[in-house]
Short mmCIF file of C-alpha atoms (C1' of nucleotides) in Angstrom, two decimals:
data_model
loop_
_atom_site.label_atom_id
_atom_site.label_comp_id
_atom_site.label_asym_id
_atom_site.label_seq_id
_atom_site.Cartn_x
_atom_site.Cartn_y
_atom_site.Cartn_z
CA UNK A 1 -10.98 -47.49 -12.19
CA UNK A 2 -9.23 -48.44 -15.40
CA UNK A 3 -6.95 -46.49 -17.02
CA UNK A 4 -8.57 -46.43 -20.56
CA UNK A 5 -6.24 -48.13 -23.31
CA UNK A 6 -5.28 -46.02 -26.68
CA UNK A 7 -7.90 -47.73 -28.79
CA UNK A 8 -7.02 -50.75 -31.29
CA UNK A 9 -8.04 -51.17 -34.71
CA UNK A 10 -10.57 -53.63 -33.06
CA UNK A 11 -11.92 -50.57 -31.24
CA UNK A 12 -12.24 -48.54 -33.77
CA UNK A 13 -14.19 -51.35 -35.78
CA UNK A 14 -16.53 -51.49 -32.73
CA UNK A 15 -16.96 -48.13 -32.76
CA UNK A 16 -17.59 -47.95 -36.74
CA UNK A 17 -20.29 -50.81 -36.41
CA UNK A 18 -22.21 -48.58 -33.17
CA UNK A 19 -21.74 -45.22 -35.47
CA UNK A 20 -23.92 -46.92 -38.09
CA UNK A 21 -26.48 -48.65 -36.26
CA UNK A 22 -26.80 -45.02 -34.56
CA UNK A 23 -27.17 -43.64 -38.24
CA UNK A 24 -29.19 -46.00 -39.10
CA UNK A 25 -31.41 -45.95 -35.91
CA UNK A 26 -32.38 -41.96 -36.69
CA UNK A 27 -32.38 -42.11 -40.33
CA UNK A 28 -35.88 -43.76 -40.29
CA UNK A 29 -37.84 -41.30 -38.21
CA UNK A 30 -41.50 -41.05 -39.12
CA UNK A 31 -40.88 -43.36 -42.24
CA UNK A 32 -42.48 -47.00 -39.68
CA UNK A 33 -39.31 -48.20 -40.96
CA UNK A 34 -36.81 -49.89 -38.47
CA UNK A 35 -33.21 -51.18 -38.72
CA UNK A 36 -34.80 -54.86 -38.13
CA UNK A 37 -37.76 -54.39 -41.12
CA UNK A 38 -34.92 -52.64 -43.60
CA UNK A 39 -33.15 -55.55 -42.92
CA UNK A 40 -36.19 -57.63 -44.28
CA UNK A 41 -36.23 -54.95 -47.39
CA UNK A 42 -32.37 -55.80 -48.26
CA UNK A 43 -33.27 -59.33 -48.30
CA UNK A 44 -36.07 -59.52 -50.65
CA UNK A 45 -34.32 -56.77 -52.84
CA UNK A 46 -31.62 -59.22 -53.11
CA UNK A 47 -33.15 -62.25 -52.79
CA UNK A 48 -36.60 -61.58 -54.63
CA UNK A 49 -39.95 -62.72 -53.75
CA UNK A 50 -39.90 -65.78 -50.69
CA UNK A 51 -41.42 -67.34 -48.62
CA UNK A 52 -41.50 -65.86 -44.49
CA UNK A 53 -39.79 -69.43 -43.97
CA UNK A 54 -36.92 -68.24 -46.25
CA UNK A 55 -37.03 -64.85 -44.86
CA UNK A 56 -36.37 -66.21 -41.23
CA UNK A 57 -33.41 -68.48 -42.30
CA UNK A 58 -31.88 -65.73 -44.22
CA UNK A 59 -32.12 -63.34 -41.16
CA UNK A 60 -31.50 -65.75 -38.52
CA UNK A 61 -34.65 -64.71 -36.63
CA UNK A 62 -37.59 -67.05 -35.87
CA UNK A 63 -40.63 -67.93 -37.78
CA UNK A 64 -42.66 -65.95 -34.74
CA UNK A 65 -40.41 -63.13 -35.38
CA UNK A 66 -40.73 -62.95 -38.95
CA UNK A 67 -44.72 -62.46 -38.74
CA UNK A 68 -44.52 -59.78 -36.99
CA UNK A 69 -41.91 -57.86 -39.19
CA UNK A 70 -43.92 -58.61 -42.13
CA UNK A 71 -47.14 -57.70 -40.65
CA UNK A 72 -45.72 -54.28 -40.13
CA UNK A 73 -44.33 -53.75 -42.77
CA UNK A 74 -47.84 -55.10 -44.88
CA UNK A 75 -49.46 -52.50 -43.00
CA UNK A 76 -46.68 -49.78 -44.12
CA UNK A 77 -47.27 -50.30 -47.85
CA UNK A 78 -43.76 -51.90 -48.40
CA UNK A 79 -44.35 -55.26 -48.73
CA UNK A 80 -47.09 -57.57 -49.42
CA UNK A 81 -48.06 -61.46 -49.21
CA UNK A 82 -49.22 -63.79 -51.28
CA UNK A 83 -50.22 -67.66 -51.98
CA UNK A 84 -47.75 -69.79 -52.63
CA UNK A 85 -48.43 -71.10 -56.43
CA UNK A 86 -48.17 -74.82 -54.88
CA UNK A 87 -48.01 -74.78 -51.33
CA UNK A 88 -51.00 -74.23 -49.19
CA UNK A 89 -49.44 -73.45 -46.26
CA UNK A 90 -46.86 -70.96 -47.21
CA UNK A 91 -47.34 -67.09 -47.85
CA UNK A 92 -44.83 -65.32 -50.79
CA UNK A 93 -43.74 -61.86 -49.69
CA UNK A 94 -42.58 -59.36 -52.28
CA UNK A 95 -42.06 -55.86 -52.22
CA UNK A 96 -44.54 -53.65 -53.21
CA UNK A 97 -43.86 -50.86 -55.64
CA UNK A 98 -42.97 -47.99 -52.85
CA UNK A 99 -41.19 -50.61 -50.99
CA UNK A 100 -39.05 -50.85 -54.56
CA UNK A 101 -38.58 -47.25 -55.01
CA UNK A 102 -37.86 -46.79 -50.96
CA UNK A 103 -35.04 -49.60 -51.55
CA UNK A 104 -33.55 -47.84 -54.52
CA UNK A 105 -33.69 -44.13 -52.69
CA UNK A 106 -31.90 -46.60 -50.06
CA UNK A 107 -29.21 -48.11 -51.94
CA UNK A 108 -28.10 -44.74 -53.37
CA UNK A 109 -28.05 -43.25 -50.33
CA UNK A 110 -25.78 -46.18 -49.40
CA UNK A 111 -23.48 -45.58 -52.52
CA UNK A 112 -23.26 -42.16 -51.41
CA UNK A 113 -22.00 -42.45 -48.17
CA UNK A 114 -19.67 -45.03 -49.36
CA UNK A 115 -18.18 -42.49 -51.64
CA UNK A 116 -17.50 -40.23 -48.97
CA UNK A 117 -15.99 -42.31 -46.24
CA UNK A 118 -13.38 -43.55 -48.55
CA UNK A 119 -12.99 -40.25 -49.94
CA UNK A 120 -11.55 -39.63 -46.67
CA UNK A 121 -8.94 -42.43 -46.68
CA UNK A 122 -5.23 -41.71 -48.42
CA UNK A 123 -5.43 -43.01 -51.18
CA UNK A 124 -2.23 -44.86 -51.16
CA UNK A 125 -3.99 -46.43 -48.03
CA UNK A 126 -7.08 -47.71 -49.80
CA UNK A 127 -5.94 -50.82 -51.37
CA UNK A 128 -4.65 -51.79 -48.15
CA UNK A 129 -7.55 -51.43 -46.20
CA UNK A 130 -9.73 -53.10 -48.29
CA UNK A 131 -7.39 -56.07 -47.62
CA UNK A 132 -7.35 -55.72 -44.06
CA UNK A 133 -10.77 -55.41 -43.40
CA UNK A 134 -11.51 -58.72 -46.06
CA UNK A 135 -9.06 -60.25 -43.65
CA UNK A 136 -10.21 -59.51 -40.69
CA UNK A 137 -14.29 -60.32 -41.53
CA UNK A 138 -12.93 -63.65 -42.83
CA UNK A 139 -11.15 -64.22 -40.03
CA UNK A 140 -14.17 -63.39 -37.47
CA UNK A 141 -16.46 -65.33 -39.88
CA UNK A 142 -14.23 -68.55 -39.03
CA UNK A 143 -14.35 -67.94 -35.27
CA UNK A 144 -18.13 -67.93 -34.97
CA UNK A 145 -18.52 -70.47 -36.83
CA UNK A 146 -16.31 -72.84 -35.24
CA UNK A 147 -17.90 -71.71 -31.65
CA UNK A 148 -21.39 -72.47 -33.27
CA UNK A 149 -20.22 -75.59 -34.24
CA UNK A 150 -18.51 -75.88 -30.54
CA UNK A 151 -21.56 -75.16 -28.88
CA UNK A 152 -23.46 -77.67 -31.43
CA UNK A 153 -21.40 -80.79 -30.70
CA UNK A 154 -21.85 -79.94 -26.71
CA UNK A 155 -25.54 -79.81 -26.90
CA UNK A 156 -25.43 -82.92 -28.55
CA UNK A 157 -23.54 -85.03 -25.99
CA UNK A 158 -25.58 -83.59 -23.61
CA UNK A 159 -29.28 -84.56 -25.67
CA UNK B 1 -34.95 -58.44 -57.94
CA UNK B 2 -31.53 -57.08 -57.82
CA UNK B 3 -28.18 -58.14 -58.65
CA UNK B 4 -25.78 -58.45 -55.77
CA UNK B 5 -22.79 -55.88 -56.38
CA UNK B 6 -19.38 -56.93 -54.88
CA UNK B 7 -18.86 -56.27 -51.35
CA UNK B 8 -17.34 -53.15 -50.92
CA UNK B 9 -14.86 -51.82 -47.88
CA UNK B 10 -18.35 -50.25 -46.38
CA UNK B 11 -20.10 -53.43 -46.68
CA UNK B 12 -16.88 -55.45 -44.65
CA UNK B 13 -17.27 -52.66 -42.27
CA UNK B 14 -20.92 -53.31 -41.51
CA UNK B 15 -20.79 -57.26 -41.45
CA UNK B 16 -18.33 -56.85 -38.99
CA UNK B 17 -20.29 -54.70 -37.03
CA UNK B 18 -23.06 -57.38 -37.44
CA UNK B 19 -20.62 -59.95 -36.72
CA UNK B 20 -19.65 -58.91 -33.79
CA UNK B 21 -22.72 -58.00 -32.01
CA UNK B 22 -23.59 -61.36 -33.27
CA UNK B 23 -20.76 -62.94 -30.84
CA UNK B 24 -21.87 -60.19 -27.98
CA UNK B 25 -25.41 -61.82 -27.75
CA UNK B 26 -24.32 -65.09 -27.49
CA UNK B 27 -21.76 -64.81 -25.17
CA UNK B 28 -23.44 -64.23 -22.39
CA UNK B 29 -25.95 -67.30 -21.94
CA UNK B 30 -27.06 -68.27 -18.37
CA UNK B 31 -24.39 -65.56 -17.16
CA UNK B 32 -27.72 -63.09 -16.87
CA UNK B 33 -25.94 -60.49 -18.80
CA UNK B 34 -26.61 -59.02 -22.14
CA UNK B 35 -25.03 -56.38 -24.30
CA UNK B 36 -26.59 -53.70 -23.03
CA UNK B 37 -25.68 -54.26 -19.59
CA UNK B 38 -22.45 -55.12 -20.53
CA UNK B 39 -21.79 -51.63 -21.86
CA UNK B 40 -23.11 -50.22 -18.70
CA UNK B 41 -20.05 -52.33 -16.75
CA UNK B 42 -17.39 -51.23 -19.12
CA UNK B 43 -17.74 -47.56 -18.43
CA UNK B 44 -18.16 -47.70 -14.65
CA UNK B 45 -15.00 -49.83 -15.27
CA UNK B 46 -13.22 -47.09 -17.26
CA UNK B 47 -15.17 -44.24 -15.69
CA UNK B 48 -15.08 -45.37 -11.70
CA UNK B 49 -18.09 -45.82 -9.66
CA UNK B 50 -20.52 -43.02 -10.80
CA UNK B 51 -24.47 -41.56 -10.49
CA UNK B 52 -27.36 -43.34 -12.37
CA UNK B 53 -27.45 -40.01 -14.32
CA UNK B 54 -23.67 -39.93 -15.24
CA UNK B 55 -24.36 -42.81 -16.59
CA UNK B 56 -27.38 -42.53 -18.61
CA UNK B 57 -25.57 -39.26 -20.13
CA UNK B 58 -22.19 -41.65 -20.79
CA UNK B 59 -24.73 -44.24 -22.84
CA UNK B 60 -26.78 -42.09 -24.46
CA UNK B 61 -30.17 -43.43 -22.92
CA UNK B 62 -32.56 -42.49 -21.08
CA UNK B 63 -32.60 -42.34 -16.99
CA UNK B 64 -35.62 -44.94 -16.65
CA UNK B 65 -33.62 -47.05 -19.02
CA UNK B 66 -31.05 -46.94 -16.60
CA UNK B 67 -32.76 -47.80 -13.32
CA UNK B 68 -34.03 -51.16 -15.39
CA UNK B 69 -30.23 -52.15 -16.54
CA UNK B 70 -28.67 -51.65 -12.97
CA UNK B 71 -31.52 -53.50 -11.45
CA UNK B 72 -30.57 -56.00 -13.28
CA UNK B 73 -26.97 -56.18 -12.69
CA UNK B 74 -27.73 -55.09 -9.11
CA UNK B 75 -29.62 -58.52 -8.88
CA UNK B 76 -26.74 -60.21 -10.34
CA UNK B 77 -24.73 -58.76 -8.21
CA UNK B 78 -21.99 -57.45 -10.73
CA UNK B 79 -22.72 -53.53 -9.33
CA UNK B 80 -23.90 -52.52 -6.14
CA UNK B 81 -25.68 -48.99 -5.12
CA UNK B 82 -24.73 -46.83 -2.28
CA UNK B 83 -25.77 -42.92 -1.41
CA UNK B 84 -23.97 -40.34 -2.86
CA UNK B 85 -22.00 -38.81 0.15
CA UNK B 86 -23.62 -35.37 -0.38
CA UNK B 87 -26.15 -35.34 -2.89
CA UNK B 88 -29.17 -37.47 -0.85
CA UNK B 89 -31.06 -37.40 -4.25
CA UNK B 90 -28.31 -39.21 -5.92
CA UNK B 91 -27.62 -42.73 -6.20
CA UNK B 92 -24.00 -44.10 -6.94
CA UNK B 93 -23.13 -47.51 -8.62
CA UNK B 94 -20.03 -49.10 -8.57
CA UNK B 95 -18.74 -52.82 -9.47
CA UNK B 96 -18.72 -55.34 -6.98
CA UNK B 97 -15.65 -57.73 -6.39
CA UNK B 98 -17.70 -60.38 -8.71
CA UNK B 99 -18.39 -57.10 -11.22
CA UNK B 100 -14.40 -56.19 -11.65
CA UNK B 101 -13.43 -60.04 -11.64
CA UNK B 102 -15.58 -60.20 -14.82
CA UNK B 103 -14.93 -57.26 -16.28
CA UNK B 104 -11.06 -58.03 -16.02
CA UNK B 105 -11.83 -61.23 -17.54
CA UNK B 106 -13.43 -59.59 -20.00
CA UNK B 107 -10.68 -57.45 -21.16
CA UNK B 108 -7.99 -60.07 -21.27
CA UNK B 109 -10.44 -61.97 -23.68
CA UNK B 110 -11.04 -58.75 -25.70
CA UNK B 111 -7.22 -58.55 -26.09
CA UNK B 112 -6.58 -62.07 -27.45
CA UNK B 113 -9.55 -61.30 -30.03
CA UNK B 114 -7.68 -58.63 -31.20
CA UNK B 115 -4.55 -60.06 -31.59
CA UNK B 116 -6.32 -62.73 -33.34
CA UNK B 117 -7.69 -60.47 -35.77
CA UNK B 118 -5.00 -58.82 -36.32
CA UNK B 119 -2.98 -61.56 -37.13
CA UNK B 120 -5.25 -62.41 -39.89
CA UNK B 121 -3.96 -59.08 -41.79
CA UNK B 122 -0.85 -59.32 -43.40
CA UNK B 123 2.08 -57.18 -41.50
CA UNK B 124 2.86 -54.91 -44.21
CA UNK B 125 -0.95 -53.87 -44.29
CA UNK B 126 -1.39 -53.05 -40.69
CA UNK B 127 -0.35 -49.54 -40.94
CA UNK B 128 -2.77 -48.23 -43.55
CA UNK B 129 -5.22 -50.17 -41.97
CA UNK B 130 -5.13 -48.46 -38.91
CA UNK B 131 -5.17 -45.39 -40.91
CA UNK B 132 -7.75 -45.98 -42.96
CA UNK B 133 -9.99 -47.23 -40.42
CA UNK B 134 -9.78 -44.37 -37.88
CA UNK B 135 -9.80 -41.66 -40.96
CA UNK B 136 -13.60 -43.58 -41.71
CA UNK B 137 -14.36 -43.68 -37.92
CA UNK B 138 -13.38 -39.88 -37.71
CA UNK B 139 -15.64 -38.79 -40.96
CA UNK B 140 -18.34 -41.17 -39.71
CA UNK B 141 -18.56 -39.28 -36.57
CA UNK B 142 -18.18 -36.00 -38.51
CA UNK B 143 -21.41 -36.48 -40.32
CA UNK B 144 -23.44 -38.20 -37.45
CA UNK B 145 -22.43 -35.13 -35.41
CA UNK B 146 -23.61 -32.65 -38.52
CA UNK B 147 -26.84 -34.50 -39.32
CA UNK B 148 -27.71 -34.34 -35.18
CA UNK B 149 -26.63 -30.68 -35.59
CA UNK B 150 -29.32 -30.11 -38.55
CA UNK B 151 -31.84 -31.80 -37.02
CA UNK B 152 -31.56 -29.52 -33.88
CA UNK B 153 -31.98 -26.87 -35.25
CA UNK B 154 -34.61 -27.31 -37.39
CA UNK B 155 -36.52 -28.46 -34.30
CA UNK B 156 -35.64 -25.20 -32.73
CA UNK B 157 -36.74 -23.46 -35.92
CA UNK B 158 -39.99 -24.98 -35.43
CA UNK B 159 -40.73 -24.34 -32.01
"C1'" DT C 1 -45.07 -87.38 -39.54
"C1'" DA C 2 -43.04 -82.93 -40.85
"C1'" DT C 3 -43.54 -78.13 -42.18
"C1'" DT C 4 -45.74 -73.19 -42.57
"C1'" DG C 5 -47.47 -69.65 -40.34
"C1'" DT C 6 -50.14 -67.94 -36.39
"C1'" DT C 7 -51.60 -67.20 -31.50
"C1'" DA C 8 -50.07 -67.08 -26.68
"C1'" DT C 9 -46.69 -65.69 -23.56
"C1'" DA C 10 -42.50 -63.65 -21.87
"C1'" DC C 11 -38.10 -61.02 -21.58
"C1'" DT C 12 -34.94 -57.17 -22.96
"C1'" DC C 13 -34.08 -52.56 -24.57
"C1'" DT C 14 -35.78 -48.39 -25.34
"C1'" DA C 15 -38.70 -43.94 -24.77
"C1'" DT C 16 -41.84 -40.21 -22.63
"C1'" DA C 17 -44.52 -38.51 -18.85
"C1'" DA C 18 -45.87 -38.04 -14.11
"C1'" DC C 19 -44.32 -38.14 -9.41
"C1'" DT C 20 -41.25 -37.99 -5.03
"C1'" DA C 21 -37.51 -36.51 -2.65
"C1'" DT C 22 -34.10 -33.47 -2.57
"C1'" DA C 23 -31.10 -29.28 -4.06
"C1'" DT D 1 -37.34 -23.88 -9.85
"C1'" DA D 2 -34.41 -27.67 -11.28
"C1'" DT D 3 -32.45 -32.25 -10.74
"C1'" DA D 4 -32.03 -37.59 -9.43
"C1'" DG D 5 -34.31 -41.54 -9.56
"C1'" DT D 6 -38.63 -44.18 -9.63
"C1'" DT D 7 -43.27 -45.74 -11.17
"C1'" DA D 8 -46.48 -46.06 -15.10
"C1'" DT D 9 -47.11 -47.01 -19.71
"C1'" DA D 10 -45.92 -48.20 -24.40
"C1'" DG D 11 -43.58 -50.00 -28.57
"C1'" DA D 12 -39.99 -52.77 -30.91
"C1'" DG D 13 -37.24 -56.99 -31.31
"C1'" DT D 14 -36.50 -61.35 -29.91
"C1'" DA D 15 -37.53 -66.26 -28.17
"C1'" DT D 16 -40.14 -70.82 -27.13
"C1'" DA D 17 -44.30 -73.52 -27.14
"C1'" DA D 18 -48.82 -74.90 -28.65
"C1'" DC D 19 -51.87 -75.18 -32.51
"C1'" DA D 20 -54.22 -75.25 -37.23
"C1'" DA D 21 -53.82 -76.21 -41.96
"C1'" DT D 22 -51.42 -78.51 -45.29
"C1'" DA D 23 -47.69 -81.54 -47.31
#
DNA sequence: TATTGTTATACTCTATAACTATA
DNA sequence: TATAGTTATAGAGTATAACAATA
């Protein structure tokens, strides 16, 4: 048995990220919406109307995956698909009008709580902060990538 | 389709959440672990060996959910179950030799992310950092803790 | 020949409910 | 009567592989 450590700055970012996907996890009860389908929302809010093959290289997910999250949320009224104007083959998915107005109730919401957790910051600490955690994001950004690219350039001496 | 407002502190804070996680699932290939059971090994490793109910109360899931994830690492052989010494109903789960040697592994490569991370902030914005981040941690769990308080009671109101 | 989306299949995480053995 | 763990069942998220339609 470990004695446990006083926690780092890196543990309390851990513990921030869990705190929200718990948050987010209950906030959608009896709406059919889940954290991996709001995700889609975000993305087309952002993004506008695209194709499912966009959607799954802006989320990182597969093609298979992407069906079903848009399937559900076709069937929940937030989203619909379309023909592609030129391609055959490829389906347009846009929000539908509740799906706009959800994402707007959303996005306040999200301004909101922004508000109040740096309400609760000093503000002679704020500026600071906002530095630090720029830094630290870019910093982790850079280390994934590198250890995608690592893992890349070993698959392909191994293919 | 909406304009994309500047990242604010909240919206660091969740990417590195995502970020992370993101570096959690894809640590683990062909190891047969997986974030889920990973968190099960860190608090046997901070909490000692413990029942199957200790630890479902210490995640926060369920006690089938629990059976599944030390099956799992029962089969890997990172914990191993033995009788509880008085309670014959009980069932207690501790780390194997193989279990602690990873988990200690673990932790020393935990440490040299963080110092990592850290080192990306500059040194005279460490301090309000750490500030900031556990005054946002502390609020976050503030509000999670009233909204779960709400939402029990209005379940007992209705029942 | 390559790409888009779907069907088929499988694994992980999660939950509730019913059941067994014990307390 | 209550608790510890399991079996049964189900839903969500994810993946790869095979396939149809189209480019």
């Amino acid at each position: 048995m470990t004695r446990m450590p006083p926690p780092t700055v890196l543990d309390r970012l851990l513990e921030i990220g869990e705190l929200f996907q718990h948050d987010m996890a209950t906030a959608f009860d009896g709406t059919g919406l889940t954290p991996a389908r709001v995700r889609v929302l975000w993305v087309i809010r952002h993004g506008g109307p695209m194709t499912q093959q966009a959607l799954a290289t802006a989320l990182g997910v597969s093609a298979r995956n992407v069906t079903g999250l848009v399937d559900a949320l076709e069937q929940g009224g937030h989203v619909a698909r379309s023909p592609h104007p030129t391609d055959r083959r490829a389906t347009i998915v846009s929000l539908t009008g509740a799906g706009e107005q959800r994402m707007t109730q959303m996005q306040s919401e999200h301004a909101d709580l922004t508000a109040d957790l740096l309400d609760a910051v000093e503000p002679a600490d704020r500026a600071a902060l906002a530095r630090g955690v720029d830094a630290i994001a870019e910093r982790l950004r850079a280390l994934i990538a590198a250890d995608a690219e690592r893992r890349t350039s070993s698959a392909e001496r191994s293919a």
